CSV table of C-alpha atoms in Angstrom, one decimal:
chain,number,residue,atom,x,y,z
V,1,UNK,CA,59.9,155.6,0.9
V,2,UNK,CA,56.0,155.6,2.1
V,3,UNK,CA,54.0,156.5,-0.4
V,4,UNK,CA,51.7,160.0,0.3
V,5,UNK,CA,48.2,159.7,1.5
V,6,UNK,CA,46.7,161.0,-0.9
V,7,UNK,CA,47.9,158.1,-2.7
V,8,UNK,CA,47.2,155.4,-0.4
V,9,UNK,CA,43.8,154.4,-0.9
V,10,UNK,CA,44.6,153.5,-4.5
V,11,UNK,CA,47.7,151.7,-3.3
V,12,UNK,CA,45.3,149.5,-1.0
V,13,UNK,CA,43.0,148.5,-3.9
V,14,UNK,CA,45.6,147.8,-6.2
V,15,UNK,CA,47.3,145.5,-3.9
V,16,UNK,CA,44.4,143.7,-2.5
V,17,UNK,CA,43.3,143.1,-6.0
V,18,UNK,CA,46.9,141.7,-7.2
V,19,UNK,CA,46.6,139.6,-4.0
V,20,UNK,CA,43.4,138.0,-4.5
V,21,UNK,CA,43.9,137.9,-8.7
V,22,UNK,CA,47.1,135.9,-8.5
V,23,UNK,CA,46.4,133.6,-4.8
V,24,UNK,CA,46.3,130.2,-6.3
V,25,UNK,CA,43.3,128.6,-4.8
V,26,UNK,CA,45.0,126.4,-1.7
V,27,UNK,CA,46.4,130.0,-0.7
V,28,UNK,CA,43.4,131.9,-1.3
V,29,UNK,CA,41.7,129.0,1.2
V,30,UNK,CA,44.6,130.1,3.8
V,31,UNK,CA,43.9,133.5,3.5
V,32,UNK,CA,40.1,133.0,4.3
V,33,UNK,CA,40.8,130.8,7.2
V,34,UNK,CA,43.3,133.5,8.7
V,35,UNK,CA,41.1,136.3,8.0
V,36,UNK,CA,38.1,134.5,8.7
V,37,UNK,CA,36.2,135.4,6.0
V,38,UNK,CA,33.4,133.5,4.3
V,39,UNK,CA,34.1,135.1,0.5
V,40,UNK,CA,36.7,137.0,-1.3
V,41,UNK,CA,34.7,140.2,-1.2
V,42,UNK,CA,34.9,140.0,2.6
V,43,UNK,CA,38.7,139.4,2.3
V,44,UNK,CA,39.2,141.9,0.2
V,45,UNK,CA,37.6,144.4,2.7
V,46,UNK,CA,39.8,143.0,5.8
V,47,UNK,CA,42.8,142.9,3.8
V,48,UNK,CA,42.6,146.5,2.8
V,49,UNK,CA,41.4,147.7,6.7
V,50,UNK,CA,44.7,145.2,7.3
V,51,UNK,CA,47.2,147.6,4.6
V,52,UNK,CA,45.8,150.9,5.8
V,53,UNK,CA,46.8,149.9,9.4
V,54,UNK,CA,49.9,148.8,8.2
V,55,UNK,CA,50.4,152.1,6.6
V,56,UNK,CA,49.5,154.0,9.4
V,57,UNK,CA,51.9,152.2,11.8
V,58,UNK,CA,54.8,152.7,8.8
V,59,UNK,CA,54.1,156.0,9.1
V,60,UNK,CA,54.4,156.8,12.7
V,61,UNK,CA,57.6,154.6,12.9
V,62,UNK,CA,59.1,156.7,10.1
V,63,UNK,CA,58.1,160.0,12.1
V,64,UNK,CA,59.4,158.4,15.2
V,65,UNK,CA,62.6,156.3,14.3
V,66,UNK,CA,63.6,156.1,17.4
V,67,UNK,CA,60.4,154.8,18.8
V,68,UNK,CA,61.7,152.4,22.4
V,69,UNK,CA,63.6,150.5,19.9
V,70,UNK,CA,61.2,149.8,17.9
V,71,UNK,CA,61.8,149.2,13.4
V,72,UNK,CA,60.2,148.9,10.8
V,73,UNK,CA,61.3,147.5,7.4
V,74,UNK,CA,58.8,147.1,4.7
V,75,UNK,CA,61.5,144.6,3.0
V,76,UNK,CA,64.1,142.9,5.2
V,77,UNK,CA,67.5,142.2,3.5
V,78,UNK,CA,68.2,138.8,3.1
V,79,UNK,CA,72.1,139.1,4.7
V,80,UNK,CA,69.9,140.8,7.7
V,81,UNK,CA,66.7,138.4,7.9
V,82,UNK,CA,69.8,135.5,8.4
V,83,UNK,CA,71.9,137.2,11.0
V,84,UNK,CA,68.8,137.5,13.4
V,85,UNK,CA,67.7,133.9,12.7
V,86,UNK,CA,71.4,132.7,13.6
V,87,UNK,CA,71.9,135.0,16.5
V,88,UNK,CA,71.2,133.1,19.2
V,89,UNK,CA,71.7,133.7,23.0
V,90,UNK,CA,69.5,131.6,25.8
V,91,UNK,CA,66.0,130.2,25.0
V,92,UNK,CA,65.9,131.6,21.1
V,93,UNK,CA,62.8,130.6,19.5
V,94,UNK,CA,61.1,131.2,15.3
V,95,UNK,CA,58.4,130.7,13.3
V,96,UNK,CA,59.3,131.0,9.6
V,97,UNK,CA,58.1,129.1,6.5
V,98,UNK,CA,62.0,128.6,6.2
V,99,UNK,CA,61.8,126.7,2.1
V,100,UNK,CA,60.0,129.4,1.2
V,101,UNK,CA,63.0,132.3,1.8
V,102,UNK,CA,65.2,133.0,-1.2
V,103,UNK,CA,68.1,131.4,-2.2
V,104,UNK,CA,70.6,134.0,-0.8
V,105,UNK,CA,68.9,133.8,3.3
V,106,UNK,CA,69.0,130.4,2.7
V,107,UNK,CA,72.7,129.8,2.0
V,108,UNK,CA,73.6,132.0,5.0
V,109,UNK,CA,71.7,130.1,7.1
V,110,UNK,CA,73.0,127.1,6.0
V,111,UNK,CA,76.2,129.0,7.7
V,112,UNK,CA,77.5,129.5,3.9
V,113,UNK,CA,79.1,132.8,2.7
V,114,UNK,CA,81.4,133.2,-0.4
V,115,UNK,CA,81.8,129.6,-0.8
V,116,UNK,CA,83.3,128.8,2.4
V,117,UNK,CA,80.9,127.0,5.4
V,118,UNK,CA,81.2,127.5,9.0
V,119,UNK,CA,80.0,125.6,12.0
V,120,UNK,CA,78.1,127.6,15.2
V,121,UNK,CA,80.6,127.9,17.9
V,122,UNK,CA,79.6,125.3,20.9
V,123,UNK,CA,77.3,127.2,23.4
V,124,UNK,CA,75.3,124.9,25.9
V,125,UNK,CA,73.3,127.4,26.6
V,126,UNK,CA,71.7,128.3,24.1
V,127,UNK,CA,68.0,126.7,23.4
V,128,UNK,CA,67.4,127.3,19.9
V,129,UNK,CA,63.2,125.9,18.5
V,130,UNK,CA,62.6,126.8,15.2
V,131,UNK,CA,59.2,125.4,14.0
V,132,UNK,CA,58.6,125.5,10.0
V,133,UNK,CA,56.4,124.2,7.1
V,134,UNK,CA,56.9,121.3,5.6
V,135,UNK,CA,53.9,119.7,4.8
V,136,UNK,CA,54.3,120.5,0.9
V,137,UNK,CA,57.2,118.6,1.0
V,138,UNK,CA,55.2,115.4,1.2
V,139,UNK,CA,54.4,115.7,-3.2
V,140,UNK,CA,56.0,117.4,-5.7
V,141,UNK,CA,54.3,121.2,-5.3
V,142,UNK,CA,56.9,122.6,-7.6
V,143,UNK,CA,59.9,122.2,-5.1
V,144,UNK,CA,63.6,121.1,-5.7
V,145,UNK,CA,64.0,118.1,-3.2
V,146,UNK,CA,67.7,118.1,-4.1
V,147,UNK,CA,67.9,121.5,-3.1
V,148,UNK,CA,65.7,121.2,-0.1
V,149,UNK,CA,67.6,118.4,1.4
V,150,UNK,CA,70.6,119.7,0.6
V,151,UNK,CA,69.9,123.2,2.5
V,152,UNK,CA,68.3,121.2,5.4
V,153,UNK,CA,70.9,118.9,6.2
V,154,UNK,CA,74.1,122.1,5.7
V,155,UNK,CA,71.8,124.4,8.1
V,156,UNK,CA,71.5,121.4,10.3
V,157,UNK,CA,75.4,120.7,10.6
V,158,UNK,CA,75.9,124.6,10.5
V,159,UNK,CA,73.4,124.5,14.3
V,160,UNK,CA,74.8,121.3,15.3
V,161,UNK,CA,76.9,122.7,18.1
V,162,UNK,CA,74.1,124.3,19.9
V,163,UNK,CA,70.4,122.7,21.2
V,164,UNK,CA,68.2,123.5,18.0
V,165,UNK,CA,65.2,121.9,17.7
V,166,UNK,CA,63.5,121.8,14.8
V,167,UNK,CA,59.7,121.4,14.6
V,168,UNK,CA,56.7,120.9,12.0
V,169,UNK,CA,53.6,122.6,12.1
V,170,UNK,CA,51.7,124.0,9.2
V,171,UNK,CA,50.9,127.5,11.0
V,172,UNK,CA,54.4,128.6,10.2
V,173,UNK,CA,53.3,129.3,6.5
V,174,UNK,CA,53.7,132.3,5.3
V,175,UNK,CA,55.4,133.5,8.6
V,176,UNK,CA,58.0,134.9,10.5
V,177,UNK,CA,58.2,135.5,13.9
V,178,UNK,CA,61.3,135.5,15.8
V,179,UNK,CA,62.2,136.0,19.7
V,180,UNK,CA,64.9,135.7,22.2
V,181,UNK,CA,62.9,135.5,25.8
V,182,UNK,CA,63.0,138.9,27.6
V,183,UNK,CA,65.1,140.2,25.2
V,184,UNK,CA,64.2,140.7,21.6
V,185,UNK,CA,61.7,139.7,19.0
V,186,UNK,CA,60.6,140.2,15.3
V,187,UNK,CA,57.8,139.7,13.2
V,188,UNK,CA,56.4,139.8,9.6
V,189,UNK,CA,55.6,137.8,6.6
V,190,UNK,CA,56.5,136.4,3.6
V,191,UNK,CA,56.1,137.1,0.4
V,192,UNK,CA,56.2,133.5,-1.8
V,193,UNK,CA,56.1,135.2,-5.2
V,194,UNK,CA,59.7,137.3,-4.3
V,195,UNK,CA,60.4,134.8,-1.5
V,196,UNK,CA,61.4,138.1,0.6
V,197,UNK,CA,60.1,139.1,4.7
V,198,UNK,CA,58.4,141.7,4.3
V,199,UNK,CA,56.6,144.2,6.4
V,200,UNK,CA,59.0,143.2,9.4
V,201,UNK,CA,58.2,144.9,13.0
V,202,UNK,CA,61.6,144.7,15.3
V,203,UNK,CA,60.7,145.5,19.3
V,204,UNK,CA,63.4,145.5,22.2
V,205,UNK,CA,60.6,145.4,25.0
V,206,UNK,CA,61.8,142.4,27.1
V,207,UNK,CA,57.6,141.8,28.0
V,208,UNK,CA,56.7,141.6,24.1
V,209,UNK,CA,59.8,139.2,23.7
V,210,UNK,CA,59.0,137.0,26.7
V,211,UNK,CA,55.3,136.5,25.8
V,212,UNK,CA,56.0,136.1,21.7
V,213,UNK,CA,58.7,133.3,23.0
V,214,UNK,CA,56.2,131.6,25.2
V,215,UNK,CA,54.0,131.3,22.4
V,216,UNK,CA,56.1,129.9,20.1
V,217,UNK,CA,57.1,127.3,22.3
V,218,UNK,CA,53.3,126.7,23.3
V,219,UNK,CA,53.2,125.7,19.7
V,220,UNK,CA,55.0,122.6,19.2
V,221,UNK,CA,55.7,119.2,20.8
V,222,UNK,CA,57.9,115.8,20.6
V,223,UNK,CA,55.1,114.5,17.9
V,224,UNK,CA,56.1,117.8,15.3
V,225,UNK,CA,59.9,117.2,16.1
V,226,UNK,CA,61.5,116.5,12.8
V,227,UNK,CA,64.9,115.4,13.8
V,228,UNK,CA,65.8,113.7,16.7
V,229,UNK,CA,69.4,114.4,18.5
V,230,UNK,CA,71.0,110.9,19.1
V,231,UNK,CA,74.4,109.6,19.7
V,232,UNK,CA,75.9,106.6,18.3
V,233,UNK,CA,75.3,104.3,21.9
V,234,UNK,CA,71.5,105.5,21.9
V,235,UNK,CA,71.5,103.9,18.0
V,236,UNK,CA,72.9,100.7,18.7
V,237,UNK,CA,71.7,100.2,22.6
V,238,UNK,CA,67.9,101.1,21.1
V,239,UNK,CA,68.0,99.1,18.4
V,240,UNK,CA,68.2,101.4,15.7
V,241,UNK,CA,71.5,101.0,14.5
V,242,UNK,CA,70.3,97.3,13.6
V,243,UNK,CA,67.1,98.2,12.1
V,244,UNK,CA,68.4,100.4,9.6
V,245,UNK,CA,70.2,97.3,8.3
V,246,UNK,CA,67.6,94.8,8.3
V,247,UNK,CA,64.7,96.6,6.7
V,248,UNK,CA,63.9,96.5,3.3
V,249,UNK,CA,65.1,99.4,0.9
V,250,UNK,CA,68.3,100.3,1.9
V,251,UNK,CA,70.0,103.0,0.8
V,252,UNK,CA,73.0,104.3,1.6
V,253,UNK,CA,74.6,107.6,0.8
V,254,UNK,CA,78.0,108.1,2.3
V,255,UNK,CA,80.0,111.4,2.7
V,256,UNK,CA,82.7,110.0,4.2
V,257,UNK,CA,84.3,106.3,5.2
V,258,UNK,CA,83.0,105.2,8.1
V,259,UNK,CA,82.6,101.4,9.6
V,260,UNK,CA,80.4,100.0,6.8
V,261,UNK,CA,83.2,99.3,4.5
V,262,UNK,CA,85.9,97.9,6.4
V,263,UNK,CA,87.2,94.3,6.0
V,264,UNK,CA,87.6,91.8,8.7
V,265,UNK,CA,91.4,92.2,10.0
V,266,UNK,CA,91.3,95.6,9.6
V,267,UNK,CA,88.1,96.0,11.7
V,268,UNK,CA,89.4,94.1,14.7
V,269,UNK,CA,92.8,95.9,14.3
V,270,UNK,CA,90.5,99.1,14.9
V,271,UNK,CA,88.4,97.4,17.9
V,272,UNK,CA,91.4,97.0,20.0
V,273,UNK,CA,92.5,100.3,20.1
V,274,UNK,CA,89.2,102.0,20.3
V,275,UNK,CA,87.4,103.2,23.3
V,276,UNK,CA,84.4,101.1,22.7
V,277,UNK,CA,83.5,99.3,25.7
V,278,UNK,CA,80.4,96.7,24.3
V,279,UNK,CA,83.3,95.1,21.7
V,280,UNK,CA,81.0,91.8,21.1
V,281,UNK,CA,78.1,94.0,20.3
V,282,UNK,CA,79.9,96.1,17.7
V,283,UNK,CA,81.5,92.6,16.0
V,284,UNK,CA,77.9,91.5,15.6
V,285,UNK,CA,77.1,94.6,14.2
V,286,UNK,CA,80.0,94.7,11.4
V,287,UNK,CA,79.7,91.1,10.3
V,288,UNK,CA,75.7,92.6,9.6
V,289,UNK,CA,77.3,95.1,8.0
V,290,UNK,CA,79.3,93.7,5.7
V,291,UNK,CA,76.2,91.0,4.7
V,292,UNK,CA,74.4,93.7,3.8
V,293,UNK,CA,77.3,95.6,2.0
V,294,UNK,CA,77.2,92.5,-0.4
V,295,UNK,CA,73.7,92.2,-0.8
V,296,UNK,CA,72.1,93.1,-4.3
V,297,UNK,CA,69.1,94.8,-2.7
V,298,UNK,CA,71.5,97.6,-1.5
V,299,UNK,CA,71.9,100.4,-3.1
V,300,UNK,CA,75.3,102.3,-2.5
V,301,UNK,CA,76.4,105.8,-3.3
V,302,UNK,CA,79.9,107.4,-2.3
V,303,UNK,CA,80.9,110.8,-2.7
V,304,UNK,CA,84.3,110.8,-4.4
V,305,UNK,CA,85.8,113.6,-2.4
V,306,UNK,CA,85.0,110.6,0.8
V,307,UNK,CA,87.6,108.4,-0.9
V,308,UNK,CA,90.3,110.7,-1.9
V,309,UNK,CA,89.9,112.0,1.6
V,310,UNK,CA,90.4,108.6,2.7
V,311,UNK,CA,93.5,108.5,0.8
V,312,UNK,CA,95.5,112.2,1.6
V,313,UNK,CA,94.5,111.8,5.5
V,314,UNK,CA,93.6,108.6,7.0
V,315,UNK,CA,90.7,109.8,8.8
V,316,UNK,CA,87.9,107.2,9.8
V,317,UNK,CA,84.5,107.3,11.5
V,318,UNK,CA,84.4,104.3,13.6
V,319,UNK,CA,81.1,104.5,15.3
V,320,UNK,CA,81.4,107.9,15.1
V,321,UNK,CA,84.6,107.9,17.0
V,322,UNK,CA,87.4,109.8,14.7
V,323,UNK,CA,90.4,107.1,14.1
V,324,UNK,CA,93.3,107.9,11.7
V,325,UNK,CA,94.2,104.8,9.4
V,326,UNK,CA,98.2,104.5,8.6
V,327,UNK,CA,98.7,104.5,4.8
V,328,UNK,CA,98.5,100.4,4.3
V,329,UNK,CA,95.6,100.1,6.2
V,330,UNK,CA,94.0,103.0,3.3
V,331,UNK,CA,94.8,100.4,0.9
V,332,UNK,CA,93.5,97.3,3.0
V,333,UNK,CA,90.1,99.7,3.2
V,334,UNK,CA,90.1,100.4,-0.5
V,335,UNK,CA,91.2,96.6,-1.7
V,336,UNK,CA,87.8,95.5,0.3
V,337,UNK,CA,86.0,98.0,-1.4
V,338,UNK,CA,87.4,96.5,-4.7
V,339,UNK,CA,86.7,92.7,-3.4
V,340,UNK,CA,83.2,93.1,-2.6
V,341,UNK,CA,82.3,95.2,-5.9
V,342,UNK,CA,84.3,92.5,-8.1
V,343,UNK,CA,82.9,89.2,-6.6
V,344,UNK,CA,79.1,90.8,-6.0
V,345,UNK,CA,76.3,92.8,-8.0
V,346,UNK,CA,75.9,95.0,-5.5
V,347,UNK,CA,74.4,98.0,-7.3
V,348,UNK,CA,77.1,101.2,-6.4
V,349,UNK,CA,77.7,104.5,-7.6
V,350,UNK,CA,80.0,107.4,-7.4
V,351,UNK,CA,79.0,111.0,-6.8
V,352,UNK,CA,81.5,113.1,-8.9
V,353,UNK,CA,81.1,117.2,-7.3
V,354,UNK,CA,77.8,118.6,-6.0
V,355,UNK,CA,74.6,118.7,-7.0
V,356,UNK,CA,74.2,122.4,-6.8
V,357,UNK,CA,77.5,125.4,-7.3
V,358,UNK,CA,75.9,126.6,-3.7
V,359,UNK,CA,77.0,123.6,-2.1
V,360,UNK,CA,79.5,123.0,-4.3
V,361,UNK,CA,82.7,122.9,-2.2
V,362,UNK,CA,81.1,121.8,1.2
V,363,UNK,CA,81.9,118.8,3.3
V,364,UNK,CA,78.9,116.1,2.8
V,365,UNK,CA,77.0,113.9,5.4
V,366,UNK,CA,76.4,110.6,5.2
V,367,UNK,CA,72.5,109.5,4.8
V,368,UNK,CA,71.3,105.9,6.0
V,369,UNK,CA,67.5,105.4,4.7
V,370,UNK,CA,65.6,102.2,5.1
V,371,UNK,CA,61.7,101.8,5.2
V,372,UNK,CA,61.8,101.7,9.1
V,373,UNK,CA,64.8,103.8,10.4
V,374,UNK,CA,66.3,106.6,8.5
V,375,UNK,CA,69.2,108.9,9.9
V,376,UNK,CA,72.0,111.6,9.4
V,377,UNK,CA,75.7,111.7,10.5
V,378,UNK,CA,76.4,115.4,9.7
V,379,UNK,CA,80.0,115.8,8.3
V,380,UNK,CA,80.6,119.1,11.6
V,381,UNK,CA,84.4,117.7,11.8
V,382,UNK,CA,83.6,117.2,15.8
V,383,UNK,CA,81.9,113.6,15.7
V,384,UNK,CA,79.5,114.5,18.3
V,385,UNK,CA,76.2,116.3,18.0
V,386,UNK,CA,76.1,115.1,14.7
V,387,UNK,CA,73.6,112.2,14.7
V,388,UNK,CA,69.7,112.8,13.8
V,389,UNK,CA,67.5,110.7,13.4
V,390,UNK,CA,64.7,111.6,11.4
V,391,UNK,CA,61.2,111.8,13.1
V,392,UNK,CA,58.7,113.7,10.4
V,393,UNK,CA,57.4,111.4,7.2
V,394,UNK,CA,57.5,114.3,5.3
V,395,UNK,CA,60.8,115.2,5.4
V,396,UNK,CA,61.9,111.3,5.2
V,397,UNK,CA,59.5,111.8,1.9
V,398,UNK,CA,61.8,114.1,0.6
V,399,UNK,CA,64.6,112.6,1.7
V,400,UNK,CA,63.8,109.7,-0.3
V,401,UNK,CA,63.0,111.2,-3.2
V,402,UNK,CA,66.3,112.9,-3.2
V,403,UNK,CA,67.6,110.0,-3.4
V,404,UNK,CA,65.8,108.2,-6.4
V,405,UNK,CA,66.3,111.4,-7.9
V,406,UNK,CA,69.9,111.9,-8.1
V,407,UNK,CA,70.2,108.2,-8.2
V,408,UNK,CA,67.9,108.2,-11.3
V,409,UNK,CA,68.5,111.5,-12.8
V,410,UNK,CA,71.5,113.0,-12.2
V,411,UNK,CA,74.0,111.5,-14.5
V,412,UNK,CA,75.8,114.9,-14.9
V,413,UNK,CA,77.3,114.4,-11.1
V,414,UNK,CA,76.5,110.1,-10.1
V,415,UNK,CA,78.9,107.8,-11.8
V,416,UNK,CA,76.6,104.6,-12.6
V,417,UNK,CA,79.1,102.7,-15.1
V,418,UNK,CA,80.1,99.7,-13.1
V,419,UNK,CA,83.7,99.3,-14.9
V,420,UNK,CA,84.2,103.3,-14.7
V,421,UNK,CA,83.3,102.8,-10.7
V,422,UNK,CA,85.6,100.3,-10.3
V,423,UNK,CA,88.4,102.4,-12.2
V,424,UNK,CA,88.2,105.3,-9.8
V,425,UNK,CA,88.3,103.1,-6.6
V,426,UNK,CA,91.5,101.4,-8.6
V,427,UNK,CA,92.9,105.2,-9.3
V,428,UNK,CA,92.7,105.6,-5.6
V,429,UNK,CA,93.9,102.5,-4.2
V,430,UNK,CA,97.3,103.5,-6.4
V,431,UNK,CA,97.3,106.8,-5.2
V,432,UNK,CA,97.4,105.6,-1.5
V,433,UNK,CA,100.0,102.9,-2.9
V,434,UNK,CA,102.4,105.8,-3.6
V,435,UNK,CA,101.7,108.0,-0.5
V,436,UNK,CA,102.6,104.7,1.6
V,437,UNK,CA,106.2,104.8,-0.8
V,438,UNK,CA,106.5,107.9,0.3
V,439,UNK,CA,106.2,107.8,3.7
């Protein structure tokens, strides 16, 4: 309910004082550069002119409800704020300081909903830009990089089926705009302390959608892209693929069994029957692979759910090409696995659940990071669309810190005990020993 307006002035001051009293002083600078003011007395007055006006426009959309299709919400519900921003249809594009929401928007963005994750149905023609802020991500700031990495990569797999874009550009702070091109938009602005949109304007006018979109896409370019769509032949025809192996720092974290760990026989057994067409190219690649699988300067992580997955089905990722491996050739896999971590010091660990109960139960990607080329194969079950490359230092920032984090930290969920690593990958191998008896 709007308060009376007899009422309102004291409303105005009180807010504008609780705004300027509890700004810390980076966001008290943001607010004088978007107000252009040159003190906080001169904010103070443009932020109250800014709250009356917003009253006044409450006001007549709450006499008017029905106003050309125009809304008004002072708060926007979190299960509402996330249908709009995953509502896509033809050139879609937002401005929202996205690791700022709360947790509940971001979850079903992240296309999570009582535990259970779904992927966007395939649509070609739908252009989805979304531009956010993450130039905080680049230190500390009081953020969960687990978290935020996490989120990232599920809303990434959750879009993967569609053309999303998504771009970095400090403007979107605080922020949320929203429009599909003649068609729909929404704007407003959010609240860190809460971490709710607030004051949210909705408008059906297909001219105020069209010329909000065209700004938004005025706003970004290739340079502020922070992933970068590839597929697996882009990779290894530009010379990626390659670099990520011979750079310094390598770090793998691997959501499921792809190419890396597969011994000799049962590699070219796999070749043959593949559709690859550049064979001598790929055997170059693997015998890489496995050099760099032994060496010491590696750093390994494997979800467990990756090898008991291994074990029940079968299923591969060869060069992101889905294969199904017959029970023997699961043990062959898993005996290689065993060789390499019994005859080298190559450092490994096991990741034993999630590192959060809200991603708890979801399928995990695998993340390749070096010091030149870093990238994502999303676990979206298709094994297309799902390779990204990433293209922002901030985010490969947090990215990396994830990783020394949980690698470091987070002994309640990594396994770092050599002999109790070894044990698990033994507990499979018999496991897949007895499904082979049985079929």
């Amino acid at each position: 309910m709007l308060p009376s307006e007899k009422n309102i002035e004291n409303i105005v001051s009180a807010i504008t004082a609780c705004i300027i009293a509890s700004s810390q002083k980076d966001n008290l600078c943001i607010l004088l550069d978007q107000f252009q003011c040159e003190d906080e007395e001169e904010l103070r007055g443009k932020l109250q002119e800014a709250l009356r006006e917003a009253y006044r426009q409450s006001k007549k959309y709450t006499d008017n409800p029905d106003l050309s299709g125009e809304r008004y919400y002072v708060s926007m519900p979190a299960s509402k704020l996330a249908g709009l921003l995953k509502k896509q249809s033809g050139n879609t594009a937002a401005v929202i300081d996205l690791l700022s929401l709360d947790h509940e928007t971001r979850l079903l963005l992240a296309g999570i909903k009582n535990g259970r994750f779904s992927v966007t149905g395939a649509d070609t023609s739908v252009h989805y830009n979304m531009v956010i802020n993450v130039e905080a991500l680049s230190g500390d700031h009081g953020r969960d990089c687990v978290y935020d990495s996490i989120f990232l990569i599920h809303m990434l797999t959750s879009f993967s089926s569609i053309d999303f874009r998504l771009y970095n550009n400090p403007l979107a702070a605080g922020k949320f705009l929203y429009a599909v091109d003649g068609c729909y938009s929404a704007s407003g602005m959010i609240f860190q302390g809460d971490m709710e949109c607030i004051a949210v304007y909705e408008h059906e006018d297909p001219r105020t959608a069209g010329a909000l979109y065209q700004k938004i896409v005025l706003l970004v370019n290739q340079e502020q892209l922070i992933f970068r769509k590839v597929t697996m032949n882009d990779m290894i025809c530009g010379g990626e693929y390659i670099r990520s192996m011979i750079s310094p720092n390598i770090r793998w974290l691997l959501g499921h069994v792809t190419e890396l760990l597969l011994p000799d026989d049962l590699f070219e057994k796999l070749l043959f029957i593949s559709e690859i067409t550049n064979k001598n190219e790929i055997r170059r690649l693997h015998n890489l692979a496995q050099n760099v699988f032994r060496q010491s300067g590696t750093r390994i992580m494997i979800y467990e759910s990756a090898l008991s997955d291994l074990v029940v089905s079968g299923e591969l990722d060869f060069f992101n090409y889905r294969l199904f491996l017959s029970p023997e050739q699961r043990i062959c896999c898993l005996e290689h696995i065993l060789t390499v971590l019994e005859t080298t010091d190559a450092p490994i660990r096991l990741v034993d659940g999630g590192f959060s109960s809200d991603f708890q139960y979801i399928t995990n990607p695998c993340l390749i990071l070096s010091d030149s080329v870093c990238y994502v194969r999303l676990e979206n079950k298709r094994y297309c669309d799902n390779i990204l490359t990433l293209n922002d230092k901030s985010v490969k920032m947090m990215f990396e810190r994830f990783y020394e984090k949980i690698w470091d930290e987070r002994q309640d969920v990594v396994i770092g005990t050599r002999s109790e690593v070894l044990a698990r990958i033994r507990h499979y191998k018999t496991s897949a020993a007895l499904i082979a008896k049985m079929e």
